[in-house]
Amino acid sequence: MPKYWPIALAAIVAMVATMAGLQASTDATEAWRMASRFTAQVGFPFLIVTYSASSLAKLWPGEFTRKLLRSRKYWGLSFATTHSVHLIALLNFLNSLPEWPPISGLLPGFLVYVVIYAMALTSNQWGYRTLGKNWKRLHSLGIHILWLIFAATYIGKVTEPEHFPIAGIYTAIAILALLLRIAAWRKSSRLKNPG
Ligand code: HEM
């Protein structure tokens, strides 16, 4: 199997999510809103695999987790793929509105896209060499920002019937992924400072 298969899978599910959104309503704004929603939803599993790969490898070293860790870059690029389709959907959503909301409200979201693309473009030897120590800073901070946005969004929707059961399931997964990170970090600290 080619190592970039998660990216191909991400492209397919993002297309399917967009088509499902567009089928959901005959009203253009509503249809693109649903396409935005579904493309965010299908991206989350790719993000969580990327976020959790190093923790799983630390907590349960073995063939499977080692392979997962080695392919983490492709899972990250897969998330960048689904979220690029989210970007297309949300731009269509904004264009379908009578007028765009104030740019000040949209700016934080677009800045997060700058982070996503900076991470994607530096996910290679060139990026690693060029950024040096800043590579880890960018990727570590970036993945936590992405986790935080998804976790906060789904926690905020958990009691809304319209978002049942996805918001509940995704909230639980996001919290579990954070707990894995904490457990892996504690294990590493114990190994570095025994006793
Ligand atoms: C200015 C930039 C952005 C705009 C205008 C935008 C727009 C949208 C829209 C219209 C929806 C559907 C809302 C609904 O269901 O009622 C949505 C959902 C969502 N977006 Fe974005 N988005 C932006 C950037 C981002 C970024 C950077 C992230 C994460 C890194 C993100 C994550 C999400 C999530 C988690 C959902 C919720 C999906 C759900 O309800 O299941 N968005 N966005």
PDB file of C-alpha atoms and ligand atoms in Angstrom:
ATOM      1  CA  MET A   1       0.000   0.000   0.000  1.00  0.00           C
ATOM      2  CA  PRO A   2       1.512   3.433  -0.902  1.00  0.00           C
ATOM      3  CA  LYS A   3       2.355   5.433   2.224  1.00  0.00           C
ATOM      4  CA  TYR A   4       0.269   8.382   1.104  1.00  0.00           C
ATOM      5  CA  TRP A   5      -2.992   6.353   1.122  1.00  0.00           C
ATOM      6  CA  PRO A   6      -4.464   8.385   4.057  1.00  0.00           C
ATOM      7  CA  ILE A   7      -4.281  11.515   1.844  1.00  0.00           C
ATOM      8  CA  ALA A   8      -6.210   9.771  -0.939  1.00  0.00           C
ATOM      9  CA  LEU A   9      -8.756   8.546   1.625  1.00  0.00           C
ATOM     10  CA  ALA A  10      -9.048  12.083   3.044  1.00  0.00           C
ATOM     11  CA  ALA A  11      -9.677  13.544  -0.422  1.00  0.00           C
ATOM     12  CA  ILE A  12     -12.425  10.981  -1.078  1.00  0.00           C
ATOM     13  CA  VAL A  13     -14.238  11.406   2.265  1.00  0.00           C
ATOM     14  CA  ALA A  14     -14.012  15.210   2.002  1.00  0.00           C
ATOM     15  CA  MET A  15     -15.618  15.067  -1.471  1.00  0.00           C
ATOM     16  CA  VAL A  16     -18.358  12.749  -0.174  1.00  0.00           C
ATOM     17  CA  ALA A  17     -18.918  15.081   2.806  1.00  0.00           C
ATOM     18  CA  THR A  18     -19.227  18.071   0.481  1.00  0.00           C
ATOM     19  CA  MET A  19     -21.723  16.265  -1.756  1.00  0.00           C
ATOM     20  CA  ALA A  20     -23.741  15.157   1.298  1.00  0.00           C
ATOM     21  CA  GLY A  21     -23.832  18.767   2.500  1.00  0.00           C
ATOM     22  CA  LEU A  22     -24.937  20.063  -0.880  1.00  0.00           C
ATOM     23  CA  GLN A  23     -27.700  17.433  -1.000  1.00  0.00           C
ATOM     24  CA  ALA A  24     -28.960  18.464   2.445  1.00  0.00           C
ATOM     25  CA  SER A  25     -30.787  21.590   1.270  1.00  0.00           C
ATOM     26  CA  THR A  26     -31.978  23.370  -1.846  1.00  0.00           C
ATOM     27  CA  ASP A  27     -31.043  26.681  -0.240  1.00  0.00           C
ATOM     28  CA  ALA A  28     -27.446  27.546  -1.230  1.00  0.00           C
ATOM     29  CA  THR A  29     -26.441  29.068   2.125  1.00  0.00           C
ATOM     30  CA  GLU A  30     -27.821  26.143   4.098  1.00  0.00           C
ATOM     31  CA  ALA A  31     -26.274  23.621   1.692  1.00  0.00           C
ATOM     32  CA  TRP A  32     -22.780  25.182   1.965  1.00  0.00           C
ATOM     33  CA  ARG A  33     -23.187  25.496   5.746  1.00  0.00           C
ATOM     34  CA  MET A  34     -23.855  21.757   5.920  1.00  0.00           C
ATOM     35  CA  ALA A  35     -20.946  21.082   3.542  1.00  0.00           C
ATOM     36  CA  SER A  36     -18.738  23.140   5.909  1.00  0.00           C
ATOM     37  CA  ARG A  37     -20.031  21.171   8.871  1.00  0.00           C
ATOM     38  CA  PHE A  38     -19.539  17.741   7.289  1.00  0.00           C
ATOM     39  CA  THR A  39     -16.053  18.537   5.947  1.00  0.00           C
ATOM     40  CA  ALA A  40     -14.968  19.604   9.458  1.00  0.00           C
ATOM     41  CA  GLN A  41     -16.484  16.393  10.854  1.00  0.00           C
ATOM     42  CA  VAL A  42     -14.630  14.061   8.494  1.00  0.00           C
ATOM     43  CA  GLY A  43     -11.341  15.858   9.148  1.00  0.00           C
ATOM     44  CA  PHE A  44     -11.428  15.283  12.898  1.00  0.00           C
ATOM     45  CA  PRO A  45     -10.426  11.553  12.830  1.00  0.00           C
ATOM     46  CA  PHE A  46      -7.370  12.419  10.694  1.00  0.00           C
ATOM     47  CA  LEU A  47      -6.399  15.150  13.149  1.00  0.00           C
ATOM     48  CA  ILE A  48      -6.812  12.844  16.143  1.00  0.00           C
ATOM     49  CA  VAL A  49      -4.648  10.104  14.614  1.00  0.00           C
ATOM     50  CA  THR A  50      -1.929  12.722  13.978  1.00  0.00           C
ATOM     51  CA  TYR A  51      -2.315  14.142  17.491  1.00  0.00           C
ATOM     52  CA  SER A  52      -2.191  10.720  19.191  1.00  0.00           C
ATOM     53  CA  ALA A  53       0.445   8.835  17.153  1.00  0.00           C
ATOM     54  CA  SER A  54       3.447   9.792  19.318  1.00  0.00           C
ATOM     55  CA  SER A  55       1.559   9.108  22.588  1.00  0.00           C
ATOM     56  CA  LEU A  56       0.468   5.663  21.405  1.00  0.00           C
ATOM     57  CA  ALA A  57       4.038   4.836  20.336  1.00  0.00           C
ATOM     58  CA  LYS A  58       5.406   5.912  23.734  1.00  0.00           C
ATOM     59  CA  LEU A  59       2.760   4.137  25.807  1.00  0.00           C
ATOM     60  CA  TRP A  60       2.561   0.908  23.776  1.00  0.00           C
ATOM     61  CA  PRO A  61       5.806   0.498  21.807  1.00  0.00           C
ATOM     62  CA  GLY A  62       5.428  -2.113  19.069  1.00  0.00           C
ATOM     63  CA  GLU A  63       5.297  -2.733  15.348  1.00  0.00           C
ATOM     64  CA  PHE A  64       1.841  -1.177  14.813  1.00  0.00           C
ATOM     65  CA  THR A  65       2.448   2.004  16.824  1.00  0.00           C
ATOM     66  CA  ARG A  66       5.932   2.418  15.287  1.00  0.00           C
ATOM     67  CA  LYS A  67       4.420   2.237  11.801  1.00  0.00           C
ATOM     68  CA  LEU A  68       1.696   4.675  12.828  1.00  0.00           C
ATOM     69  CA  LEU A  69       4.289   7.125  14.141  1.00  0.00           C
ATOM     70  CA  ARG A  70       6.322   6.862  10.937  1.00  0.00           C
ATOM     71  CA  SER A  71       3.228   7.623   8.856  1.00  0.00           C
ATOM     72  CA  ARG A  72       2.108  10.517  11.102  1.00  0.00           C
ATOM     73  CA  LYS A  73       3.166  13.070   8.511  1.00  0.00           C
ATOM     74  CA  TYR A  74       0.712  11.564   6.001  1.00  0.00           C
ATOM     75  CA  TRP A  75      -2.118  11.667   8.542  1.00  0.00           C
ATOM     76  CA  GLY A  76      -1.309  15.335   9.145  1.00  0.00           C
ATOM     77  CA  LEU A  77      -1.337  16.032   5.426  1.00  0.00           C
ATOM     78  CA  SER A  78      -4.643  14.168   5.226  1.00  0.00           C
ATOM     79  CA  PHE A  79      -6.106  16.571   7.754  1.00  0.00           C
ATOM     80  CA  ALA A  80      -4.727  19.488   5.697  1.00  0.00           C
ATOM     81  CA  THR A  81      -6.527  17.932   2.705  1.00  0.00           C
ATOM     82  CA  THR A  82      -9.950  17.625   4.375  1.00  0.00           C
ATOM     83  CA  HIS A  83      -9.556  21.088   5.863  1.00  0.00           C
ATOM     84  CA  SER A  84      -8.702  22.544   2.460  1.00  0.00           C
ATOM     85  CA  VAL A  85     -12.073  21.229   1.312  1.00  0.00           C
ATOM     86  CA  HIS A  86     -13.578  22.832   4.464  1.00  0.00           C
ATOM     87  CA  LEU A  87     -11.993  26.089   3.265  1.00  0.00           C
ATOM     88  CA  ILE A  88     -13.613  25.739  -0.166  1.00  0.00           C
ATOM     89  CA  ALA A  89     -16.985  24.976   1.458  1.00  0.00           C
ATOM     90  CA  LEU A  90     -16.774  27.886   3.900  1.00  0.00           C
ATOM     91  CA  LEU A  91     -15.769  30.352   1.165  1.00  0.00           C
ATOM     92  CA  ASN A  92     -18.816  29.240  -0.828  1.00  0.00           C
ATOM     93  CA  PHE A  93     -20.883  29.580   2.346  1.00  0.00           C
ATOM     94  CA  LEU A  94     -19.612  33.149   2.859  1.00  0.00           C
ATOM     95  CA  ASN A  95     -20.211  34.005  -0.804  1.00  0.00           C
ATOM     96  CA  SER A  96     -23.784  32.728  -0.563  1.00  0.00           C
ATOM     97  CA  LEU A  97     -24.570  35.222   2.230  1.00  0.00           C
ATOM     98  CA  PRO A  98     -26.059  38.626   1.280  1.00  0.00           C
ATOM     99  CA  GLU A  99     -22.768  40.057   2.554  1.00  0.00           C
ATOM    100  CA  TRP A 100     -19.659  38.700   4.288  1.00  0.00           C
ATOM    101  CA  PRO A 101     -19.524  39.039   8.108  1.00  0.00           C
ATOM    102  CA  PRO A 102     -16.910  41.557   9.397  1.00  0.00           C
ATOM    103  CA  ILE A 103     -13.407  40.413   8.483  1.00  0.00           C
ATOM    104  CA  SER A 104     -12.296  40.914  12.120  1.00  0.00           C
ATOM    105  CA  GLY A 105     -14.483  37.959  13.097  1.00  0.00           C
ATOM    106  CA  LEU A 106     -13.114  35.771  10.304  1.00  0.00           C
ATOM    107  CA  LEU A 107      -9.444  36.678  10.772  1.00  0.00           C
ATOM    108  CA  PRO A 108      -8.673  34.187  13.603  1.00  0.00           C
ATOM    109  CA  GLY A 109     -10.092  31.347  11.470  1.00  0.00           C
ATOM    110  CA  PHE A 110      -8.036  32.369   8.447  1.00  0.00           C
ATOM    111  CA  LEU A 111      -4.904  32.720  10.619  1.00  0.00           C
ATOM    112  CA  VAL A 112      -5.394  29.121  11.710  1.00  0.00           C
ATOM    113  CA  TYR A 113      -5.299  28.222   8.010  1.00  0.00           C
ATOM    114  CA  VAL A 114      -1.901  29.963   7.800  1.00  0.00           C
ATOM    115  CA  VAL A 115      -0.728  27.679  10.640  1.00  0.00           C
ATOM    116  CA  ILE A 116      -2.176  24.577   8.918  1.00  0.00           C
ATOM    117  CA  TYR A 117      -0.424  25.356   5.626  1.00  0.00           C
ATOM    118  CA  ALA A 118       2.832  26.318   7.361  1.00  0.00           C
ATOM    119  CA  MET A 119       2.766  22.901   9.041  1.00  0.00           C
ATOM    120  CA  ALA A 120       1.912  21.094   5.799  1.00  0.00           C
ATOM    121  CA  LEU A 121       4.626  22.868   3.780  1.00  0.00           C
ATOM    122  CA  THR A 122       7.306  22.146   6.385  1.00  0.00           C
ATOM    123  CA  SER A 123       6.394  18.468   6.893  1.00  0.00           C
ATOM    124  CA  ASN A 124       9.544  17.378   5.041  1.00  0.00           C
ATOM    125  CA  GLN A 125      13.333  17.305   5.308  1.00  0.00           C
ATOM    126  CA  TRP A 126      13.584  20.804   3.819  1.00  0.00           C
ATOM    127  CA  GLY A 127      11.234  22.187   6.491  1.00  0.00           C
ATOM    128  CA  TYR A 128      13.071  20.333   9.231  1.00  0.00           C
ATOM    129  CA  ARG A 129      16.468  21.662   8.089  1.00  0.00           C
ATOM    130  CA  THR A 130      15.242  25.215   7.460  1.00  0.00           C
ATOM    131  CA  LEU A 131      13.298  25.715  10.689  1.00  0.00           C
ATOM    132  CA  GLY A 132      15.723  23.924  13.020  1.00  0.00           C
ATOM    133  CA  LYS A 133      14.471  24.173  16.622  1.00  0.00           C
ATOM    134  CA  ASN A 134      11.460  26.181  15.462  1.00  0.00           C
ATOM    135  CA  TRP A 135      10.167  23.137  13.575  1.00  0.00           C
ATOM    136  CA  LYS A 136       9.152  21.428  16.808  1.00  0.00           C
ATOM    137  CA  ARG A 137       7.723  24.679  18.192  1.00  0.00           C
ATOM    138  CA  LEU A 138       5.546  25.224  15.101  1.00  0.00           C
ATOM    139  CA  HIS A 139       4.303  21.650  14.877  1.00  0.00           C
ATOM    140  CA  SER A 140       3.771  21.145  18.578  1.00  0.00           C
ATOM    141  CA  LEU A 141       1.959  24.463  19.079  1.00  0.00           C
ATOM    142  CA  GLY A 142       0.009  24.010  15.825  1.00  0.00           C
ATOM    143  CA  ILE A 143      -1.336  20.558  16.633  1.00  0.00           C
ATOM    144  CA  HIS A 144      -2.435  21.730  20.097  1.00  0.00           C
ATOM    145  CA  ILE A 145      -4.202  24.768  18.617  1.00  0.00           C
ATOM    146  CA  LEU A 146      -6.069  22.491  16.194  1.00  0.00           C
ATOM    147  CA  TRP A 147      -6.971  20.051  18.975  1.00  0.00           C
ATOM    148  CA  LEU A 148      -8.198  22.969  21.104  1.00  0.00           C
ATOM    149  CA  ILE A 149     -10.434  24.415  18.355  1.00  0.00           C
ATOM    150  CA  PHE A 150     -12.074  21.059  17.680  1.00  0.00           C
ATOM    151  CA  ALA A 151     -12.409  20.161  21.371  1.00  0.00           C
ATOM    152  CA  ALA A 152     -13.882  23.585  22.257  1.00  0.00           C
ATOM    153  CA  THR A 153     -16.266  23.489  19.276  1.00  0.00           C
ATOM    154  CA  TYR A 154     -17.644  20.046  20.108  1.00  0.00           C
ATOM    155  CA  ILE A 155     -17.790  20.652  23.877  1.00  0.00           C
ATOM    156  CA  GLY A 156     -19.830  23.774  23.051  1.00  0.00           C
ATOM    157  CA  LYS A 157     -22.283  21.742  20.956  1.00  0.00           C
ATOM    158  CA  VAL A 158     -22.604  18.715  23.211  1.00  0.00           C
ATOM    159  CA  THR A 159     -26.011  19.669  24.605  1.00  0.00           C
ATOM    160  CA  GLU A 160     -27.482  20.763  21.244  1.00  0.00           C
ATOM    161  CA  PRO A 161     -29.887  18.107  19.918  1.00  0.00           C
ATOM    162  CA  GLU A 162     -28.960  19.056  16.334  1.00  0.00           C
ATOM    163  CA  HIS A 163     -25.382  17.911  17.003  1.00  0.00           C
ATOM    164  CA  PHE A 164     -26.269  14.652  18.774  1.00  0.00           C
ATOM    165  CA  PRO A 165     -24.476  12.190  18.807  1.00  0.00           C
ATOM    166  CA  ILE A 166     -21.436  13.495  16.862  1.00  0.00           C
ATOM    167  CA  ALA A 167     -20.589  16.291  19.325  1.00  0.00           C
ATOM    168  CA  GLY A 168     -20.709  13.867  22.286  1.00  0.00           C
ATOM    169  CA  ILE A 169     -18.596  11.207  20.576  1.00  0.00           C
ATOM    170  CA  TYR A 170     -16.032  13.726  19.314  1.00  0.00           C
ATOM    171  CA  THR A 171     -15.822  15.420  22.728  1.00  0.00           C
ATOM    172  CA  ALA A 172     -15.082  12.052  24.358  1.00  0.00           C
ATOM    173  CA  ILE A 173     -12.447  11.230  21.717  1.00  0.00           C
ATOM    174  CA  ALA A 174     -10.796  14.662  22.080  1.00  0.00           C
ATOM    175  CA  ILE A 175     -10.578  14.268  25.885  1.00  0.00           C
ATOM    176  CA  LEU A 176      -9.264  10.710  25.577  1.00  0.00           C
ATOM    177  CA  ALA A 177      -6.575  11.903  23.142  1.00  0.00           C
ATOM    178  CA  LEU A 178      -5.514  14.598  25.616  1.00  0.00           C
ATOM    179  CA  LEU A 179      -5.339  12.031  28.445  1.00  0.00           C
ATOM    180  CA  LEU A 180      -3.135   9.820  26.245  1.00  0.00           C
ATOM    181  CA  ARG A 181      -0.820  12.786  25.654  1.00  0.00           C
ATOM    182  CA  ILE A 182      -0.586  13.461  29.407  1.00  0.00           C
ATOM    183  CA  ALA A 183       0.069   9.772  30.197  1.00  0.00           C
ATOM    184  CA  ALA A 184       2.796   9.607  27.494  1.00  0.00           C
ATOM    185  CA  TRP A 185       4.396  12.806  28.769  1.00  0.00           C
ATOM    186  CA  ARG A 186       4.420  11.457  32.342  1.00  0.00           C
ATOM    187  CA  LYS A 187       5.958   8.190  31.177  1.00  0.00           C
ATOM    188  CA  SER A 188       8.725  10.077  29.312  1.00  0.00           C
ATOM    189  CA  SER A 189       9.428  12.254  32.384  1.00  0.00           C
ATOM    190  CA  ARG A 190       9.648   9.156  34.615  1.00  0.00           C
ATOM    191  CA  LEU A 191      12.106   7.497  32.216  1.00  0.00           C
ATOM    192  CA  LYS A 192      14.237  10.674  32.062  1.00  0.00           C
ATOM    193  CA  ASN A 193      14.232  11.213  35.841  1.00  0.00           C
ATOM    194  CA  PRO A 194      13.888   7.796  37.483  1.00  0.00           C
ATOM    195  CA  GLY A 195      13.192   7.917  41.219  1.00  0.00           C
TER     196      GLY A 195
HETATM  197  C1  HEM B   1     -12.758  31.983   8.777  1.00  0.00           C
HETATM  198  C2  HEM B   1     -12.603  30.701   8.758  1.00  0.00           C
HETATM  199  C3  HEM B   1     -13.739  29.724   8.940  1.00  0.00           C
HETATM  200  C4  HEM B   1     -15.062  29.837   8.615  1.00  0.00           C
HETATM  201  C5  HEM B   1     -15.778  31.032   7.989  1.00  0.00           C
HETATM  202  C6  HEM B   1     -15.701  28.581   8.971  1.00  0.00           C
HETATM  203  C7  HEM B   1     -17.028  28.272   8.713  1.00  0.00           C
HETATM  204  C8  HEM B   1     -17.678  27.166   9.178  1.00  0.00           C
HETATM  205  C9  HEM B   1     -19.087  26.873   8.982  1.00  0.00           C
HETATM  206  C10 HEM B   1     -20.050  27.720   8.162  1.00  0.00           C
HETATM  207  C11 HEM B   1     -19.366  25.737   9.660  1.00  0.00           C
HETATM  208  C12 HEM B   1     -20.746  25.036   9.796  1.00  0.00           C
HETATM  209  C13 HEM B   1     -21.433  25.567  11.050  1.00  0.00           C
HETATM  210  C14 HEM B   1     -22.745  24.833  11.324  1.00  0.00           C
HETATM  211  O1  HEM B   1     -22.788  23.625  11.300  1.00  0.00           O
HETATM  212  O2  HEM B   1     -23.720  25.541  11.578  1.00  0.00           O
HETATM  213  C15 HEM B   1     -18.143  25.308  10.309  1.00  0.00           C
HETATM  214  C16 HEM B   1     -18.048  24.233  11.143  1.00  0.00           C
HETATM  215  C17 HEM B   1     -16.890  23.874  11.781  1.00  0.00           C
HETATM  216  N1  HEM B   1     -15.625  24.360  11.536  1.00  0.00           N
HETATM  217 FE1  HEM B   1     -15.138  25.931  10.359  1.00  0.00          FE
HETATM  218  N2  HEM B   1     -14.764  27.744   9.502  1.00  0.00           N
HETATM  219  C18 HEM B   1     -13.552  28.387   9.521  1.00  0.00           C
HETATM  220  C19 HEM B   1     -12.354  27.897   9.960  1.00  0.00           C
HETATM  221  C20 HEM B   1     -12.224  26.745  10.693  1.00  0.00           C
HETATM  222  C21 HEM B   1     -10.990  26.277  11.285  1.00  0.00           C
HETATM  223  C22 HEM B   1      -9.640  26.945  11.096  1.00  0.00           C
HETATM  224  C23 HEM B   1     -11.304  25.149  11.996  1.00  0.00           C
HETATM  225  C24 HEM B   1     -10.426  24.232  12.776  1.00  0.00           C
HETATM  226  C25 HEM B   1      -9.137  24.167  12.695  1.00  0.00           C
HETATM  227  C26 HEM B   1     -12.719  24.912  11.838  1.00  0.00           C
HETATM  228  C27 HEM B   1     -13.410  23.875  12.451  1.00  0.00           C
HETATM  229  C28 HEM B   1     -14.771  23.728  12.372  1.00  0.00           C
HETATM  230  C29 HEM B   1     -15.494  22.776  13.198  1.00  0.00           C
HETATM  231  C30 HEM B   1     -14.911  21.849  14.255  1.00  0.00           C
HETATM  232  C31 HEM B   1     -16.847  22.882  12.821  1.00  0.00           C
HETATM  233  C32 HEM B   1     -18.030  22.149  13.439  1.00  0.00           C
HETATM  234  C33 HEM B   1     -18.490  20.985  12.643  1.00  0.00           C
HETATM  235  C34 HEM B   1     -19.730  20.371  13.303  1.00  0.00           C
HETATM  236  O3  HEM B   1     -20.651  21.084  13.656  1.00  0.00           O
HETATM  237  O4  HEM B   1     -19.719  19.154  13.470  1.00  0.00           O
HETATM  238  N3  HEM B   1     -13.234  25.885  11.032  1.00  0.00           N
HETATM  239  N4  HEM B   1     -17.130  26.182   9.982  1.00  0.00           N
END
